[in-house]
mmCIF file of C-alpha atoms in Angstrom:
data_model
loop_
_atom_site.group_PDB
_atom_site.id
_atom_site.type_symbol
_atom_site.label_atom_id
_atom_site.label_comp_id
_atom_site.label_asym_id
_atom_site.label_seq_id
_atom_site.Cartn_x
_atom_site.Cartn_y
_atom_site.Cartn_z
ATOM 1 C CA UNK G 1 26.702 13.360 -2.925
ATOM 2 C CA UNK G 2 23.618 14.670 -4.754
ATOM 3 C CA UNK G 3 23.639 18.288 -6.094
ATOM 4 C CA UNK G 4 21.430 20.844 -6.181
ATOM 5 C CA UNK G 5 18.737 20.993 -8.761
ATOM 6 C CA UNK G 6 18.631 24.077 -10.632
ATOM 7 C CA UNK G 7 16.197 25.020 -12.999
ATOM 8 C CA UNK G 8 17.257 24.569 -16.323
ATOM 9 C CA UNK G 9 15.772 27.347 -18.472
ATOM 10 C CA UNK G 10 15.736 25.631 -22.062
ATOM 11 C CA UNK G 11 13.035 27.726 -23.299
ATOM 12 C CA UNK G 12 9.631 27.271 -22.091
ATOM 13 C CA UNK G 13 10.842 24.902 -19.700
ATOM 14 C CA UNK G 14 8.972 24.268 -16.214
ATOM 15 C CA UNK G 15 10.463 22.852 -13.158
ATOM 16 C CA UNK G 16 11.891 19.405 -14.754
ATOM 17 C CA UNK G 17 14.753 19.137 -13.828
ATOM 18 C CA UNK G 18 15.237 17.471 -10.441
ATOM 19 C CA UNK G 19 16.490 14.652 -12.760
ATOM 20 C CA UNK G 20 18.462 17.078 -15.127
ATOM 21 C CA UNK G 21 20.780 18.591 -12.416
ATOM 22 C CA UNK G 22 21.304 15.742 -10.970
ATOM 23 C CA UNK G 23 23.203 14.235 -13.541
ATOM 24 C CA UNK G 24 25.891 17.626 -13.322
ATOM 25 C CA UNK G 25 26.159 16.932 -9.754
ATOM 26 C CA UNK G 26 27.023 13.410 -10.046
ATOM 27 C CA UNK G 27 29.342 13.518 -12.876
ATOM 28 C CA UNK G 28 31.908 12.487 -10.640
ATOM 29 C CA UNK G 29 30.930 9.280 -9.296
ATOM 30 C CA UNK G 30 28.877 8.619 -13.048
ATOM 31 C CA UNK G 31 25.711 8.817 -11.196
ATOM 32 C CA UNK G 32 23.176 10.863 -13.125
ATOM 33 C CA UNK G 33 19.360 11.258 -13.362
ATOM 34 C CA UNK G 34 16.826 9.627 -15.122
ATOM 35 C CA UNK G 35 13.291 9.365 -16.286
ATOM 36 C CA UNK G 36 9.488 7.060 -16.262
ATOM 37 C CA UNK G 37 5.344 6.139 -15.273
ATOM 38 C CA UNK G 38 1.978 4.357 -15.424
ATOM 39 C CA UNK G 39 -2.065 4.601 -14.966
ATOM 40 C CA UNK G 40 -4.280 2.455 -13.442
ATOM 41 C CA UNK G 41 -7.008 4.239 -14.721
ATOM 42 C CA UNK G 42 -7.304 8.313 -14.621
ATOM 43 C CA UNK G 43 -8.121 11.267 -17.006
ATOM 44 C CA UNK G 44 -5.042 12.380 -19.440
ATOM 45 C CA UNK G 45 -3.096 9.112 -19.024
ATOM 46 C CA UNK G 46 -4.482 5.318 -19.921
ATOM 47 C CA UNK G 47 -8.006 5.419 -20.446
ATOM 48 C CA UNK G 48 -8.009 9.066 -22.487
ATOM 49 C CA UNK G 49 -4.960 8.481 -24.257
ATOM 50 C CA UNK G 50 -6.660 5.310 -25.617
ATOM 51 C CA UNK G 51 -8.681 8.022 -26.997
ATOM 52 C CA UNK G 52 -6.113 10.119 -28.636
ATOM 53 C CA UNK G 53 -4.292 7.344 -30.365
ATOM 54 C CA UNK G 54 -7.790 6.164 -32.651
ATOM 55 C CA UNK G 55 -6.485 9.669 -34.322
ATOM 56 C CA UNK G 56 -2.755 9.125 -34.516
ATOM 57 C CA UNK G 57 -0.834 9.988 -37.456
ATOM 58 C CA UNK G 58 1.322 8.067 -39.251
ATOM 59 C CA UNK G 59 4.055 11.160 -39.479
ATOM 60 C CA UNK G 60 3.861 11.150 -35.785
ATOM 61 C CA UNK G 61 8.168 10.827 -34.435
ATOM 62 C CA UNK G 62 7.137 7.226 -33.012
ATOM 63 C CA UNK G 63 10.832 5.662 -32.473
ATOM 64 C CA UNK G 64 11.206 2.333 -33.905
ATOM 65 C CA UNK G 65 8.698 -0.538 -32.932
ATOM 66 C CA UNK G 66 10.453 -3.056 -31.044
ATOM 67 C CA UNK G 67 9.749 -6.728 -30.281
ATOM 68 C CA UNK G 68 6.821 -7.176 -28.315
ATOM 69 C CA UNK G 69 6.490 -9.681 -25.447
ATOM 70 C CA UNK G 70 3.253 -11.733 -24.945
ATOM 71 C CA UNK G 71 0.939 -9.759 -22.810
ATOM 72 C CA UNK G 72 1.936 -6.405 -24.314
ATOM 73 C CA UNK G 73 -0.282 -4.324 -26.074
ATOM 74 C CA UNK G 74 0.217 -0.787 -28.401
ATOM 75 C CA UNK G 75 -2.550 1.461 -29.537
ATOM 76 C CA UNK G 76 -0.299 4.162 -31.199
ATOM 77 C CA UNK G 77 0.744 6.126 -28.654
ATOM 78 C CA UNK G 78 2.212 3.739 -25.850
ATOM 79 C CA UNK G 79 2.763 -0.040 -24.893
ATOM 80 C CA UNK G 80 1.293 -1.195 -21.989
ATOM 81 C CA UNK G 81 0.216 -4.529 -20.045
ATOM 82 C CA UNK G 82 -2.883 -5.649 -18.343
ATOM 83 C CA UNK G 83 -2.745 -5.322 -14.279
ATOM 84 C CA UNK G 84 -4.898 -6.296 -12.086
ATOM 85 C CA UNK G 85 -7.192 -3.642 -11.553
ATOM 86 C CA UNK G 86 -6.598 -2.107 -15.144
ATOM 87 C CA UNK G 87 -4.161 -1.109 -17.769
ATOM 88 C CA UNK G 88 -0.278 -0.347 -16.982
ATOM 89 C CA UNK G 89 1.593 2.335 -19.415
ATOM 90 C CA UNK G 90 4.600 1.572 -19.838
ATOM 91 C CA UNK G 91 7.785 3.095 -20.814
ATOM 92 C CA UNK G 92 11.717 1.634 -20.730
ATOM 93 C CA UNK G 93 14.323 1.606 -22.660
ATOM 94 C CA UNK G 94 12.652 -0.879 -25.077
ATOM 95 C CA UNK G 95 9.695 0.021 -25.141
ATOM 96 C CA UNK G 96 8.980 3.741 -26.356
ATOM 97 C CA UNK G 97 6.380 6.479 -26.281
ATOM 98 C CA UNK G 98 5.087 8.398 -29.171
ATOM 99 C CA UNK G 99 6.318 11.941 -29.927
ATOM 100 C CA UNK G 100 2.737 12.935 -30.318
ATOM 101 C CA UNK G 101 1.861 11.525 -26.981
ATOM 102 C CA UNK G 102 1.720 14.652 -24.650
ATOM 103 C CA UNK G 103 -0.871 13.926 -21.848
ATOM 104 C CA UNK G 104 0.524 15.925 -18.976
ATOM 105 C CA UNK G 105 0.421 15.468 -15.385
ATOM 106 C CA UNK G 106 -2.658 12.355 -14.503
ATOM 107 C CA UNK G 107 -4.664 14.201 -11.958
ATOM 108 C CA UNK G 108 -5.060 11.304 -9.968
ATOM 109 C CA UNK G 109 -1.508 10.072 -9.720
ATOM 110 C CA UNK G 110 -0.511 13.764 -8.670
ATOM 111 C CA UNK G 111 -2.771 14.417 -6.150
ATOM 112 C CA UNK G 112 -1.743 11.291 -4.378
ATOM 113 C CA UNK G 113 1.849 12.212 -4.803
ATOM 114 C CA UNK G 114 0.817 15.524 -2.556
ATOM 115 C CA UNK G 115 -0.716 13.371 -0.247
ATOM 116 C CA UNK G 116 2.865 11.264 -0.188
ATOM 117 C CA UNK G 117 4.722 14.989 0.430
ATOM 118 C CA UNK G 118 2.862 15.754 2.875
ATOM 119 C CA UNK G 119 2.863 12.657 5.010
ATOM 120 C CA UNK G 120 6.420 12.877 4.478
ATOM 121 C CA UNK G 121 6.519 16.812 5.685
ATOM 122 C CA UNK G 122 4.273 15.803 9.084
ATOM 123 C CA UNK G 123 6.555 13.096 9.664
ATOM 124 C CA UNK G 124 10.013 15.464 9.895
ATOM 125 C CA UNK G 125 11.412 15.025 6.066
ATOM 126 C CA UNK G 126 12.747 18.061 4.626
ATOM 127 C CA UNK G 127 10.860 17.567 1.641
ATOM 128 C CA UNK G 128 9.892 20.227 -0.560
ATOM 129 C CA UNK G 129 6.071 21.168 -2.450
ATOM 130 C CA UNK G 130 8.257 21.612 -5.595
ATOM 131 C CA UNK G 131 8.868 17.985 -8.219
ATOM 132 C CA UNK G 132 9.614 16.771 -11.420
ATOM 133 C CA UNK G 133 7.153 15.701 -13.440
ATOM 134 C CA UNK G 134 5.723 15.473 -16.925
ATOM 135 C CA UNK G 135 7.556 16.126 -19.683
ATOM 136 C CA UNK G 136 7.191 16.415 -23.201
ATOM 137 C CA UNK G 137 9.153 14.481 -26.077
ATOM 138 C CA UNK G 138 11.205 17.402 -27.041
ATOM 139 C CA UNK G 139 11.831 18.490 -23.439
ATOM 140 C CA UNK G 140 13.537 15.365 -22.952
ATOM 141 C CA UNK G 141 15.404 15.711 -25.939
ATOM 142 C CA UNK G 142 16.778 19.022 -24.813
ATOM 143 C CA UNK G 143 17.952 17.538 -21.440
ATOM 144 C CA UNK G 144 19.136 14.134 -22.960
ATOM 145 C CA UNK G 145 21.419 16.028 -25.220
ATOM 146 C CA UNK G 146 22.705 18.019 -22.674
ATOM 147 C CA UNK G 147 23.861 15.291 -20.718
ATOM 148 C CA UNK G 148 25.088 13.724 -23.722
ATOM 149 C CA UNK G 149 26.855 16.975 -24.352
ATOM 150 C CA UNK G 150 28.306 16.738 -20.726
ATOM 151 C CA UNK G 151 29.496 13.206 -20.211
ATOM 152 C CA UNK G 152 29.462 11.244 -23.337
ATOM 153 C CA UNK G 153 26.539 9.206 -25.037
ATOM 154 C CA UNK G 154 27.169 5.525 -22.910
ATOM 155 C CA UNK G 155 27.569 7.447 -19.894
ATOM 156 C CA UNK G 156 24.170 9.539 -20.383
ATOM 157 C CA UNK G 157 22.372 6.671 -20.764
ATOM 158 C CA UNK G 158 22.778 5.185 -17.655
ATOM 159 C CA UNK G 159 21.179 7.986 -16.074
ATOM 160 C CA UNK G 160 18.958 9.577 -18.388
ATOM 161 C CA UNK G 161 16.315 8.334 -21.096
ATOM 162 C CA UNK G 162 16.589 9.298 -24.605
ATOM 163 C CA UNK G 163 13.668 11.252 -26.072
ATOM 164 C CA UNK G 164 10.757 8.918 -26.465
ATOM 165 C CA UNK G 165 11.784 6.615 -23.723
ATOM 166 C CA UNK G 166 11.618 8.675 -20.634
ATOM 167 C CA UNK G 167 8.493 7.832 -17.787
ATOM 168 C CA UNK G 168 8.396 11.289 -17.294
ATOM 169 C CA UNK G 169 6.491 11.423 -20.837
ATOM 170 C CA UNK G 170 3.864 9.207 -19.351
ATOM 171 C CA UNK G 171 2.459 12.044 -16.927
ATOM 172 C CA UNK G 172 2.819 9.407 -14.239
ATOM 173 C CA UNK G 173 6.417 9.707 -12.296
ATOM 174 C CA UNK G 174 7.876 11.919 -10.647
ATOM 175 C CA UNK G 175 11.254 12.860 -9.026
ATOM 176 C CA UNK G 176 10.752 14.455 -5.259
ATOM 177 C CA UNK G 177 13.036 16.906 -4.211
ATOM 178 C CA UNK G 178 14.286 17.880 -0.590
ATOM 179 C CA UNK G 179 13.816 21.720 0.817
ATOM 180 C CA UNK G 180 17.488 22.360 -0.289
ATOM 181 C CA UNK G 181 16.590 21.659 -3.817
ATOM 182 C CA UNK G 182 18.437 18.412 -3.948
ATOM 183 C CA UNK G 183 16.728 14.878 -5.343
ATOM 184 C CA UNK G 184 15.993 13.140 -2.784
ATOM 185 C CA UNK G 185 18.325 10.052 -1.405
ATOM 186 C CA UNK G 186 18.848 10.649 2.058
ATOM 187 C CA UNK G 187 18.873 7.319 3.703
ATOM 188 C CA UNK G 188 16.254 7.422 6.130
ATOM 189 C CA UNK G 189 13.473 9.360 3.886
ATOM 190 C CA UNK G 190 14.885 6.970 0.692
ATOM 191 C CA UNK G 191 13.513 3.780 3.389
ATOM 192 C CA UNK G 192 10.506 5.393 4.033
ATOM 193 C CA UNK G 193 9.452 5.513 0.395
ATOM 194 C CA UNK G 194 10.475 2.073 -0.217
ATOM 195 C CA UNK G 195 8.695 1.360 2.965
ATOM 196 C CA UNK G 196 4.956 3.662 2.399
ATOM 197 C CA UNK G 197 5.076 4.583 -1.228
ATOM 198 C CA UNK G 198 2.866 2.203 -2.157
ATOM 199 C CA UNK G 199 0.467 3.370 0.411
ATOM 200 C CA UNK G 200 -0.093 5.976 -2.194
ATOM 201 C CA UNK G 201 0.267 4.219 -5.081
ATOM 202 C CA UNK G 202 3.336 4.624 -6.273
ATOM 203 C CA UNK G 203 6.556 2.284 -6.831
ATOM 204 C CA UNK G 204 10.117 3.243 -6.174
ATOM 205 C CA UNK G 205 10.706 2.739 -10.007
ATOM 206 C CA UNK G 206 14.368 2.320 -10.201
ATOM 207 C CA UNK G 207 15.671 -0.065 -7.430
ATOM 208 C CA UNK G 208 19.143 -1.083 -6.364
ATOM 209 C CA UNK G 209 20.716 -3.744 -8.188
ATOM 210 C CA UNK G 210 18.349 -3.901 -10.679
ATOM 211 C CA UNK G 211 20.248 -1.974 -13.349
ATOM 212 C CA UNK G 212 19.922 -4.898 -15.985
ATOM 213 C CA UNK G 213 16.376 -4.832 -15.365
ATOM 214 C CA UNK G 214 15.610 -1.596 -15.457
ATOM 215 C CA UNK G 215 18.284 -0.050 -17.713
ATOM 216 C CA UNK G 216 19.233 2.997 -15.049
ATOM 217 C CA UNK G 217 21.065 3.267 -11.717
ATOM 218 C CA UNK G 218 19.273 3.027 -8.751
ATOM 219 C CA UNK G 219 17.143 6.241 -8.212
ATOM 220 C CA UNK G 220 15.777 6.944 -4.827
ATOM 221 C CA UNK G 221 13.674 9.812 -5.367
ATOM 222 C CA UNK G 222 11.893 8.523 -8.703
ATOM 223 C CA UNK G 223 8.339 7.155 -8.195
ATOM 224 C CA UNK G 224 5.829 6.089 -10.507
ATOM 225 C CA UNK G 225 2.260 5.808 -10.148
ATOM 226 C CA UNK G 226 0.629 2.869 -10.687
ATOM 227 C CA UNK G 227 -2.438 2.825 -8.250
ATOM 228 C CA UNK G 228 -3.934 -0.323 -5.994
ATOM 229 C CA UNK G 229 -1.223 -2.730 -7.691
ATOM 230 C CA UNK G 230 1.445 -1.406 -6.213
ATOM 231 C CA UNK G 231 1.313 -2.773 -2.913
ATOM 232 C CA UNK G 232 1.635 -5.584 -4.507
ATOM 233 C CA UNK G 233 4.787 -5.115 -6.668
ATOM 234 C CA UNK G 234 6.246 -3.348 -3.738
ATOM 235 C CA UNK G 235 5.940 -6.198 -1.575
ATOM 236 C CA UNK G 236 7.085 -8.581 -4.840
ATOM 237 C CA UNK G 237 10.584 -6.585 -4.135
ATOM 238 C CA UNK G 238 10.338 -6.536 -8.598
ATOM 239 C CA UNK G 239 10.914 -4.017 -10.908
ATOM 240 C CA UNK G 240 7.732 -3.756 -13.261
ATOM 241 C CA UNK G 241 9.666 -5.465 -15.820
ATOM 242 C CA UNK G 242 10.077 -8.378 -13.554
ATOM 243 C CA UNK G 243 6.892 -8.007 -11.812
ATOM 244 C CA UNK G 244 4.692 -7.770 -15.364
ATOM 245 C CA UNK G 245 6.827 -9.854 -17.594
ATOM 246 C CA UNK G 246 7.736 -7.704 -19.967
ATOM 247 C CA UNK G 247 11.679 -6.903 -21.617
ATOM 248 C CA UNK G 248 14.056 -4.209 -19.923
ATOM 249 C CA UNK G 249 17.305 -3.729 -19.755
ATOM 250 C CA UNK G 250 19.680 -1.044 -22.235
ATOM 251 C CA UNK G 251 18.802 0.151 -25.692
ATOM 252 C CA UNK G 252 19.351 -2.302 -28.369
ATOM 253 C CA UNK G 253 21.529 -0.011 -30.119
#
């Protein structure tokens, strides 16, 4: 049921767009593809984009601040909450990034995601070396407004984040993609990451049933790094909204 991922040649655009393809595959079922991420404490992401935000400007595109919860925290570039071992970015539909926020790929998180490939590769799973990862603000408002373009604004959202709400802005998630250049949701290799991701730090960010918390459809093949913690939330069976505490759910528009 999940097409091929081409990739989509807006410009100066990299290999982004396991999500974005998978949205043109799925139009008919409504299934599309999404964004997301967090740090627990590496170069470009938390602790050096704490950094960049003592010199943000006020013209910067920031959407509009929303309600915080208790717990949360902004420092003019991105919200985040306090885990265990150390900051969590994060990055929903009601909570948004910066424009200005561009960190890139966190080392850390990817090199643990090629340690997750290739455990995955030893063990048999066709996946491939090639994945989505960072992208900018106005990347994802290229691909949003594609999709928009494609199958109507309500139906876009449900699969992919508006610019300035996408975890793929973070640096810290990423979407893995089989040797056939498909996202990944083949049953047996979608158990295994709910099953070992953690093992590397990540969390299977957008689980099924948890649309209302999360504000997407379920998304096999999107992780998000979030470091020692995420044994834990794994074995919580919680989204991060529900595991932290803080609001999810759709846009409030």
């Amino acid at each position: 049921m999940k097409k091929r991922i081409g990739l989509i040649l807006l410009s100066s655009l990299f290999l982004l767009t396991a999500c974005a393809q998978a949205s043109n595959s799925q139009s008919a079922d409504g299934r599309g593809k999404s964004d997301a991420a967090t740090v627990e404490g590496t170069a470009p992401t938390v602790e050096n984009a704490q950094e960049l935000s003592e010199t943000s400007s006020d013209d910067s595109k920031e959407s509009t601040s929303p309600s915080m919860d208790k717990g949360v925290h902004f420092n003019g570039h991105y919200y985040s909450v306090q885990g265990k071992y150390g900051e969590i970015m994060i990055a929903n539909k009601h909570y948004p990034l910066a424009a200005d926020f561009n960190p890139g790929e966190d080392p850390t998180a990817v090199a643990a995601l090629h340690q997750l490939i290739a455990a995955m590769q030893e063990q048999g799973y066709p996946i491939s070396d090639q994945y989505s990862g960072f992208r900018s603000y106005d990347t994802q408002a290229a691909l949003y407004q594609n999709y928009v373009n494609q199958d109507g604004r309500e139906a876009a959202d449900r699969y992919s984040a508006r610019p300035g709400y996408s975890e793929h802005q973070t640096g810290l998630a990423f979407d893995l993609i089989d040797t056939n250049g498909n996202l990944v949701q083949e049953s047996a290799a979608s158990k295994w990451l709910l099953d070992n991701a953690a093992d590397y730090g990540f969390v299977v960010r957008y689980l099924s049933g948890k649309e209302s918390s999360t504000g997407y459809m379920h998304e096999e093949w999107h992780l998000r790094y979030i470091g020692r913690e995420a044994q834990d939330i794994a074995k919580s069976g919680k989204t991060l909204e529900e595991y932290y505490g803080f609001t999810g759910g759709d846009y409030t528009d």
